[in-house]
Each structure stands twice: as structure tokens, then as C-alpha cells.
């Protein structure tokens, strides 16, 4: 078997196991064919290689992330749609602006739970 390529015993599906900067990434390659699994493994290695593990990229705040997201959408949106999203972000920033999404938003959702969310009126 190729390096970093493993087969699950019960399902016979191949898995990739890649390490980068001391962190281990494991992903199902969703195939039982070895040749296809080897091709998918090279794609997965490339994706893991593109991950940014530097402090500035991994510790970005919600405010900075939202600004980047909005700028990436600007060429595809009408002026009014862009303004509406800009207003929404401006209203959210006082509450979430300083949070680091990866580290803090998931626990925030768990703390709120269903009781902390208002019903939308849609079913």
C-alpha cells in the first residue's frame, strides 16, 4: 500500500493520513479502488499543503474575516446587495468582531443552544 494510505477493515474504504507541522489530518478517500485512492491521496496532500498554519492566518478575527469575505463578493454583487451585506456585518461586529471564528464561534453556538435562538417564523 502507498505511504499514508490505509484501508478500513470493515468497509474496505481507503483513508489518507497526512501529517503537517505536528498535526495529523485523516480523511476518507471514499473509494475501494486502490489506484483511485492513490490519486485522491495526492490531491489531499496538496490541499493539506496549502493550509496556512501561521499565527496571522489561524488567529484572524471575525471582523477581518467578514471584511475579506465581503471584498471577495464585491465584483459579483449589485451595489444594493453589497450595501445590505455591509450593513449586516456592521451590526454583528460589535458582538462578534473580536472573536476568532475557529476557536470561539462553535462554543458560542453550544452556549446559546436552541433556547438562545429566536424562531424565524419559517417552517
XYZ file of C-alpha atoms in Angstrom:
123
model
C 0.000 0.000 0.000
C 1.221 3.538 -0.670
C 2.566 5.605 2.191
C -0.188 7.331 4.227
C -2.885 5.214 2.585
C -4.909 2.915 4.836
C -7.911 0.681 4.323
C -10.724 0.481 6.853
C -11.180 -3.141 7.911
C -14.965 -3.364 7.911
C -15.838 -1.116 4.959
C -12.707 -1.601 2.776
C -12.733 2.149 2.072
C -9.330 3.824 1.772
C -8.272 6.592 4.149
C -5.485 9.136 3.848
C -3.290 10.011 6.807
C -1.078 13.088 6.387
C 0.991 14.929 8.997
C 1.962 18.572 8.760
C 3.583 20.715 11.457
C 2.901 18.097 14.102
C -0.802 17.915 13.289
C -2.382 14.806 11.793
C -5.063 15.025 9.100
C -7.162 11.920 8.366
C -9.754 11.819 5.612
C -11.823 9.171 3.904
C -10.985 8.918 0.211
C -14.454 7.423 -0.420
C -13.293 4.659 -2.706
C -12.418 0.977 -2.591
C -10.223 1.198 -5.707
C -6.523 1.477 -4.873
C -5.468 3.436 -7.977
C -8.218 5.999 -7.465
C -7.306 6.202 -3.773
C -3.683 6.981 -4.695
C -4.827 9.813 -6.980
C -7.150 11.157 -4.285
C -4.298 10.918 -1.773
C -2.123 13.192 -3.893
C -4.995 15.715 -4.126
C -5.499 15.544 -0.362
C -1.773 16.058 0.284
C -1.860 19.124 -1.936
C -4.838 20.557 -0.033
C -3.179 19.939 3.326
C -0.025 21.573 1.977
C -1.996 24.707 1.146
C -3.341 25.088 4.691
C -1.936 28.099 6.420
C -0.828 27.304 9.949
C 0.826 30.625 10.682
C -0.439 32.702 13.572
C -1.842 35.596 11.485
C -3.933 33.288 9.279
C -5.157 30.956 12.005
C -5.941 33.702 14.523
C -7.935 36.011 12.271
C -10.847 37.793 13.927
C -14.441 37.624 12.778
C -14.286 41.273 11.750
C -11.271 40.722 9.470
C -12.727 37.528 8.039
C -16.044 39.217 7.288
C -14.254 42.118 5.572
C -12.259 39.706 3.392
C -15.408 37.750 2.542
C -17.301 40.911 1.622
C -14.478 42.154 -0.613
C -14.371 38.784 -2.395
C -18.089 39.119 -3.208
C -17.979 42.762 -4.293
C -17.373 42.113 -8.029
C -20.378 39.770 -8.269
C -22.947 41.798 -6.312
C -25.172 44.703 -7.176
C -24.421 47.866 -5.237
C -27.571 47.441 -3.116
C -26.763 43.791 -2.271
C -23.240 44.759 -1.265
C -24.587 47.572 0.935
C -27.095 45.212 2.598
C -24.338 42.722 3.493
C -22.097 45.556 4.668
C -24.874 46.769 6.987
C -25.407 43.269 8.369
C -21.710 42.867 9.135
C -21.605 46.306 10.760
C -24.480 45.263 13.047
C -22.819 41.961 14.000
C -19.294 43.314 14.532
C -19.914 44.841 17.995
C -20.812 41.349 19.245
C -18.516 39.069 17.245
C -15.856 41.391 15.800
C -13.008 40.460 18.162
C -13.755 36.717 18.221
C -11.564 34.252 16.405
C -14.101 32.121 14.484
C -12.406 28.744 14.589
C -11.747 28.904 18.302
C -14.767 30.747 19.637
C -17.849 30.516 17.449
C -18.524 26.814 17.993
C -18.556 27.131 21.800
C -20.729 30.242 21.403
C -23.301 28.193 19.477
C -23.226 25.486 22.129
C -23.756 28.034 24.916
C -26.745 29.565 23.132
C -28.422 26.307 22.219
C -31.989 26.292 20.972
C -33.277 28.485 23.803
C -30.999 31.385 22.814
C -32.232 31.495 19.216
C -35.373 33.273 18.168
C -37.722 31.362 15.841
C -37.583 32.653 12.269
C -41.285 32.156 11.609
C -40.494 29.792 8.689
C -41.206 26.097 8.884
